Amino acid sequence: MKTGISTASFFLRRNTEDAIPLIKEMGADVAEIFYATFYEYRPEFSGKYADRAQGLEINSVHALPTNYEPQLFNESRRTRGDAYYWLDQVMRSAQIMKARYYTFHGYIAGKGGFGNDLDKLGRYMNDILEFCSRYGVQLCMEDVAWCMYSKPGLFRELKKRCPSLMGVFDIKQTRRSGYPMNMYIEDMRGSLAYAHLSDVDENGKVCLPGKGMYDFEEIIKRLRGTGFDGSLIIEVYPENYTDESEVKESMEYLKEIVYKLS
């Protein structure tokens, strides 16, 4: 089980290309690259800065989902075509960065999809999964309170229709959904690729792992109990800490827990 950091944790503090070497300097095992703009989606961007990631394993890429992901489910072929253009750009960038996975949100809850027609949704999902696989990238659906996987149960139903589907457990979004985290962990049992970790303080504010109320030893045990052996990636917002050194301390805290449980 590896530990790492998402470049999203430094959004507005550092540009993506500058966050990558910082994560490497912090001693992370892995990183997730969050492409925040159409400019960054383009493979030319990753090609220009790929050398900054040398020596650092790029676990996954993540794009600003509302830019194009909801339109991948649009019934207009032309609209889908535009969305697939940008998915192609992100997949080419993932190839350059040698990323294994793509963190996927999909459509916005209540504003997309096909209602209760899970067979139709599954067909669209299989098209997207197959497209990503052409680039050697595995799509991983993340539980997100405001997107398509906003309730436990959907993953298991889609997995029946989309055998190659993998999942991402996001502890922050799980809490916001109002459902117990174990419901999501069990829903993705056997198909969980990696996890996004953060903590929460007594006032309900997001903070770095180890700075709040969560028992991460117990959480990691729960994850391992499902057969999970993927990466634990810190994903917080820039206002959730004061100094960048705190991010490194949090990662080292997680490393210690993983070592203790190994």
Tab-separated table of C-alpha atoms in Angstrom:
chain	number	residue	atom	x	y	z
A	1	MET	CA	0.000	0.000	0.000
A	2	LYS	CA	1.549	3.298	-1.144
A	3	THR	CA	0.999	6.842	0.102
A	4	GLY	CA	0.955	10.024	-1.915
A	5	ILE	CA	-0.506	13.444	-2.619
A	6	SER	CA	-2.755	14.987	-5.253
A	7	THR	CA	-1.619	18.195	-6.940
A	8	ALA	CA	-5.158	19.424	-6.166
A	9	SER	CA	-3.959	19.917	-2.591
A	10	PHE	CA	-1.835	22.825	-3.841
A	11	PHE	CA	-4.404	24.403	-6.169
A	12	LEU	CA	-4.108	28.228	-6.120
A	13	ARG	CA	-0.863	27.868	-4.141
A	14	ARG	CA	1.207	26.388	-6.967
A	15	ASN	CA	0.629	25.653	-10.622
A	16	THR	CA	0.234	21.980	-11.458
A	17	GLU	CA	3.680	21.719	-13.042
A	18	ASP	CA	5.248	23.183	-9.879
A	19	ALA	CA	3.263	20.980	-7.505
A	20	ILE	CA	4.624	17.790	-9.112
A	21	PRO	CA	8.297	18.282	-8.120
A	22	LEU	CA	7.193	19.484	-4.671
A	23	ILE	CA	5.333	16.218	-4.101
A	24	LYS	CA	8.443	14.332	-5.199
A	25	GLU	CA	10.623	16.352	-2.811
A	26	MET	CA	8.226	15.523	0.027
A	27	GLY	CA	9.051	11.843	-0.425
A	28	ALA	CA	5.686	10.659	-1.737
A	29	ASP	CA	5.461	7.189	-3.232
A	30	VAL	CA	2.830	8.286	-5.740
A	31	ALA	CA	0.977	11.355	-6.961
A	32	GLU	CA	-2.275	12.211	-8.673
A	33	ILE	CA	-2.209	14.992	-11.235
A	34	PHE	CA	-5.275	17.209	-11.220
A	35	TYR	CA	-5.560	18.944	-14.583
A	36	ALA	CA	-7.450	22.108	-13.710
A	37	THR	CA	-7.904	23.763	-17.123
A	38	PHE	CA	-8.409	22.971	-20.797
A	39	TYR	CA	-4.854	24.252	-21.303
A	40	GLU	CA	-3.563	21.570	-18.943
A	41	TYR	CA	-5.628	18.815	-20.562
A	42	ARG	CA	-3.607	19.065	-23.764
A	43	PRO	CA	-0.792	16.511	-24.171
A	44	GLU	CA	1.537	19.376	-25.087
A	45	PHE	CA	1.324	20.517	-21.484
A	46	SER	CA	2.253	17.132	-20.031
A	47	GLY	CA	4.958	16.671	-22.657
A	48	LYS	CA	6.555	19.936	-21.598
A	49	TYR	CA	6.669	19.048	-17.894
A	50	ALA	CA	6.866	15.233	-17.828
A	51	ASP	CA	10.526	15.341	-16.803
A	52	ARG	CA	9.504	16.946	-13.504
A	53	ALA	CA	7.768	13.702	-12.543
A	54	GLN	CA	10.777	11.453	-13.193
A	55	GLY	CA	11.333	9.246	-10.166
A	56	LEU	CA	7.750	9.720	-9.006
A	57	GLU	CA	5.000	7.241	-9.835
A	58	ILE	CA	1.922	8.948	-11.232
A	59	ASN	CA	-0.957	6.867	-9.934
A	60	SER	CA	-3.758	8.739	-11.665
A	61	VAL	CA	-4.975	11.815	-13.479
A	62	HIS	CA	-8.057	13.820	-12.633
A	63	ALA	CA	-9.715	16.501	-14.740
A	64	LEU	CA	-12.108	19.283	-13.775
A	65	PRO	CA	-15.152	17.069	-14.359
A	66	THR	CA	-17.819	19.621	-15.205
A	67	ASN	CA	-15.815	20.743	-18.254
A	68	TYR	CA	-16.770	17.699	-20.319
A	69	GLU	CA	-17.596	14.545	-18.341
A	70	PRO	CA	-21.396	15.130	-18.103
A	71	GLN	CA	-21.551	15.498	-21.893
A	72	LEU	CA	-20.133	11.975	-22.351
A	73	PHE	CA	-23.677	10.833	-21.496
A	74	ASN	CA	-25.461	13.273	-23.784
A	75	GLU	CA	-27.732	11.582	-26.313
A	76	SER	CA	-26.633	14.033	-28.997
A	77	ARG	CA	-23.829	12.381	-30.935
A	78	ARG	CA	-22.234	15.744	-31.748
A	79	THR	CA	-22.270	16.815	-28.119
A	80	ARG	CA	-20.712	13.516	-27.071
A	81	GLY	CA	-18.145	13.946	-29.827
A	82	ASP	CA	-16.937	17.223	-28.324
A	83	ALA	CA	-16.707	15.594	-24.898
A	84	TYR	CA	-14.754	12.647	-26.286
A	85	TYR	CA	-12.336	15.098	-27.914
A	86	TRP	CA	-11.360	16.375	-24.465
A	87	LEU	CA	-11.335	12.888	-22.982
A	88	ASP	CA	-8.889	11.971	-25.748
A	89	GLN	CA	-6.678	14.911	-24.769
A	90	VAL	CA	-6.677	13.847	-21.120
A	91	MET	CA	-5.971	10.210	-22.010
A	92	ARG	CA	-3.027	11.211	-24.204
A	93	SER	CA	-1.735	13.273	-21.292
A	94	ALA	CA	-2.178	10.310	-18.945
A	95	GLN	CA	-0.086	8.212	-21.327
A	96	ILE	CA	2.709	10.771	-21.304
A	97	MET	CA	2.693	10.836	-17.501
A	98	LYS	CA	2.492	7.014	-17.381
A	99	ALA	CA	-0.615	7.169	-15.203
A	100	ARG	CA	-2.502	3.907	-14.677
A	101	TYR	CA	-5.832	5.375	-13.648
A	102	TYR	CA	-8.320	8.131	-14.438
A	103	THR	CA	-10.491	9.547	-11.630
A	104	PHE	CA	-13.999	9.913	-13.045
A	105	HIS	CA	-17.007	11.871	-11.718
A	106	GLY	CA	-19.433	11.604	-14.644
A	107	TYR	CA	-22.630	13.595	-14.727
A	108	ILE	CA	-24.021	15.887	-12.028
A	109	ALA	CA	-26.536	14.235	-9.702
A	110	GLY	CA	-30.091	14.933	-10.803
A	111	LYS	CA	-28.943	16.553	-14.066
A	112	GLY	CA	-27.885	13.643	-16.217
A	113	GLY	CA	-27.855	9.927	-16.659
A	114	PHE	CA	-30.839	7.868	-17.698
A	115	GLY	CA	-32.987	7.679	-14.608
A	116	ASN	CA	-33.551	4.083	-13.570
A	117	ASP	CA	-32.411	2.695	-16.921
A	118	LEU	CA	-29.176	1.163	-15.642
A	119	ASP	CA	-28.785	-0.956	-18.760
A	120	LYS	CA	-28.585	2.167	-20.915
A	121	LEU	CA	-26.243	3.845	-18.442
A	122	GLY	CA	-24.102	0.726	-18.488
A	123	ARG	CA	-23.826	0.858	-22.290
A	124	TYR	CA	-22.616	4.464	-22.184
A	125	MET	CA	-20.193	3.619	-19.375
A	126	ASN	CA	-18.783	0.673	-21.304
A	127	ASP	CA	-18.124	2.963	-24.270
A	128	ILE	CA	-16.176	5.335	-22.014
A	129	LEU	CA	-14.299	2.503	-20.310
A	130	GLU	CA	-13.335	0.975	-23.647
A	131	PHE	CA	-12.177	4.352	-24.963
A	132	CYS	CA	-9.880	4.887	-21.971
A	133	SER	CA	-8.528	1.354	-22.222
A	134	ARG	CA	-7.199	2.106	-25.721
A	135	TYR	CA	-4.666	4.355	-24.022
A	136	GLY	CA	-3.804	1.802	-21.341
A	137	VAL	CA	-5.724	3.792	-18.719
A	138	GLN	CA	-8.291	2.322	-16.328
A	139	LEU	CA	-11.328	4.480	-15.575
A	140	CYS	CA	-12.144	4.578	-11.846
A	141	MET	CA	-15.493	5.991	-10.712
A	142	GLU	CA	-15.242	8.110	-7.565
A	143	ASP	CA	-17.979	8.470	-4.985
A	144	VAL	CA	-18.917	12.165	-5.084
A	145	ALA	CA	-21.880	13.623	-3.195
A	146	TRP	CA	-22.908	15.903	-6.070
A	147	CYS	CA	-22.185	13.598	-9.018
A	148	MET	CA	-23.432	10.317	-10.466
A	149	TYR	CA	-22.076	8.080	-7.684
A	150	SER	CA	-23.791	9.986	-4.885
A	151	LYS	CA	-25.418	6.955	-3.234
A	152	PRO	CA	-24.080	3.508	-2.339
A	153	GLY	CA	-25.394	0.758	-4.570
A	154	LEU	CA	-24.844	2.329	-7.987
A	155	PHE	CA	-21.306	0.991	-8.276
A	156	ARG	CA	-22.386	-2.595	-7.623
A	157	GLU	CA	-25.161	-2.342	-10.215
A	158	LEU	CA	-22.867	-0.836	-12.831
A	159	LYS	CA	-20.175	-3.415	-12.102
A	160	LYS	CA	-22.629	-6.122	-13.201
A	161	ARG	CA	-22.959	-4.362	-16.544
A	162	CYS	CA	-19.392	-3.003	-16.768
A	163	PRO	CA	-16.999	-5.723	-15.546
A	164	SER	CA	-13.872	-3.596	-16.023
A	165	LEU	CA	-15.164	-0.709	-13.871
A	166	MET	CA	-12.980	0.210	-10.879
A	167	GLY	CA	-13.654	2.622	-8.012
A	168	VAL	CA	-12.128	5.419	-5.956
A	169	PHE	CA	-13.110	5.899	-2.322
A	170	ASP	CA	-13.180	9.586	-1.332
A	171	ILE	CA	-13.599	9.986	2.422
A	172	LYS	CA	-14.506	13.681	2.185
A	173	GLN	CA	-17.266	13.114	-0.342
A	174	THR	CA	-18.511	10.072	1.565
A	175	ARG	CA	-19.071	12.232	4.642
A	176	ARG	CA	-20.855	14.872	2.572
A	177	SER	CA	-23.161	12.266	1.057
A	178	GLY	CA	-24.547	11.454	4.506
A	179	TYR	CA	-24.057	7.703	4.071
A	180	PRO	CA	-21.739	5.639	6.317
A	181	MET	CA	-18.321	5.206	4.736
A	182	ASN	CA	-18.485	1.453	5.130
A	183	MET	CA	-21.445	1.353	2.717
A	184	TYR	CA	-19.247	2.782	-0.045
A	185	ILE	CA	-16.257	0.616	0.884
A	186	GLU	CA	-18.405	-2.511	0.721
A	187	ASP	CA	-20.097	-1.360	-2.489
A	188	MET	CA	-16.678	-1.204	-4.176
A	189	ARG	CA	-15.324	-4.336	-2.495
A	190	GLY	CA	-12.843	-6.102	-4.743
A	191	SER	CA	-12.802	-3.238	-7.255
A	192	LEU	CA	-11.303	-0.392	-5.240
A	193	ALA	CA	-8.212	0.977	-6.993
A	194	TYR	CA	-7.147	3.830	-4.672
A	195	ALA	CA	-8.461	6.254	-2.067
A	196	HIS	CA	-8.583	10.029	-1.566
A	197	LEU	CA	-8.001	10.889	2.061
A	198	SER	CA	-8.637	13.955	4.201
A	199	ASP	CA	-9.771	14.477	7.783
A	200	VAL	CA	-12.445	16.547	9.514
A	201	ASP	CA	-12.182	18.596	12.701
A	202	GLU	CA	-14.712	19.008	15.511
A	203	ASN	CA	-16.321	21.902	13.625
A	204	GLY	CA	-16.891	19.832	10.498
A	205	LYS	CA	-14.105	21.535	8.547
A	206	VAL	CA	-11.904	19.520	6.214
A	207	CYS	CA	-8.303	19.175	7.366
A	208	LEU	CA	-5.244	17.041	6.699
A	209	PRO	CA	-5.194	13.380	7.767
A	210	GLY	CA	-3.989	13.193	11.359
A	211	LYS	CA	-5.237	16.691	12.190
A	212	GLY	CA	-8.871	15.798	12.833
A	213	MET	CA	-11.131	13.206	14.373
A	214	TYR	CA	-10.872	10.220	12.034
A	215	ASP	CA	-9.215	7.017	13.202
A	216	PHE	CA	-7.123	6.289	10.129
A	217	GLU	CA	-5.725	3.078	11.506
A	218	GLU	CA	-9.266	1.715	11.674
A	219	ILE	CA	-10.177	3.132	8.238
A	220	ILE	CA	-7.135	1.579	6.585
A	221	LYS	CA	-7.929	-1.735	8.276
A	222	ARG	CA	-11.436	-1.554	6.796
A	223	LEU	CA	-10.028	-0.900	3.352
A	224	ARG	CA	-7.554	-3.763	3.645
A	225	GLY	CA	-10.373	-6.013	4.790
A	226	THR	CA	-11.881	-5.756	1.299
A	227	GLY	CA	-8.621	-6.821	-0.320
A	228	PHE	CA	-7.580	-3.236	-1.047
A	229	ASP	CA	-3.859	-2.702	-1.590
A	230	GLY	CA	-3.878	0.487	-3.657
A	231	SER	CA	-2.605	3.999	-3.050
A	232	LEU	CA	-3.699	6.319	-0.245
A	233	ILE	CA	-3.649	9.815	-1.732
A	234	ILE	CA	-4.044	13.001	0.289
A	235	GLU	CA	-6.547	15.315	-1.379
A	236	VAL	CA	-7.437	18.482	0.502
A	237	TYR	CA	-8.107	22.095	-0.424
A	238	PRO	CA	-5.529	24.887	-0.078
A	239	GLU	CA	-7.503	26.532	2.746
A	240	ASN	CA	-7.359	23.321	4.801
A	241	TYR	CA	-3.822	23.960	6.054
A	242	THR	CA	-1.453	26.860	6.674
A	243	ASP	CA	1.995	25.725	5.583
A	244	GLU	CA	2.950	23.222	2.874
A	245	SER	CA	5.167	21.391	5.349
A	246	GLU	CA	1.966	20.230	7.058
A	247	VAL	CA	1.088	18.194	3.968
A	248	LYS	CA	4.370	16.315	4.226
A	249	GLU	CA	3.773	15.677	7.942
A	250	SER	CA	0.338	14.283	7.152
A	251	MET	CA	1.740	11.965	4.509
A	252	GLU	CA	4.388	10.710	6.943
A	253	TYR	CA	1.615	10.097	9.486
A	254	LEU	CA	-0.163	7.847	6.977
A	255	LYS	CA	3.095	6.110	6.082
A	256	GLU	CA	3.629	5.231	9.733
A	257	ILE	CA	0.174	3.671	9.963
A	258	VAL	CA	0.720	1.639	6.802
A	259	TYR	CA	4.086	0.445	8.113
A	260	LYS	CA	2.539	-0.484	11.462
A	261	LEU	CA	-0.172	-2.538	9.763
A	262	SER	CA	2.130	-4.253	7.278
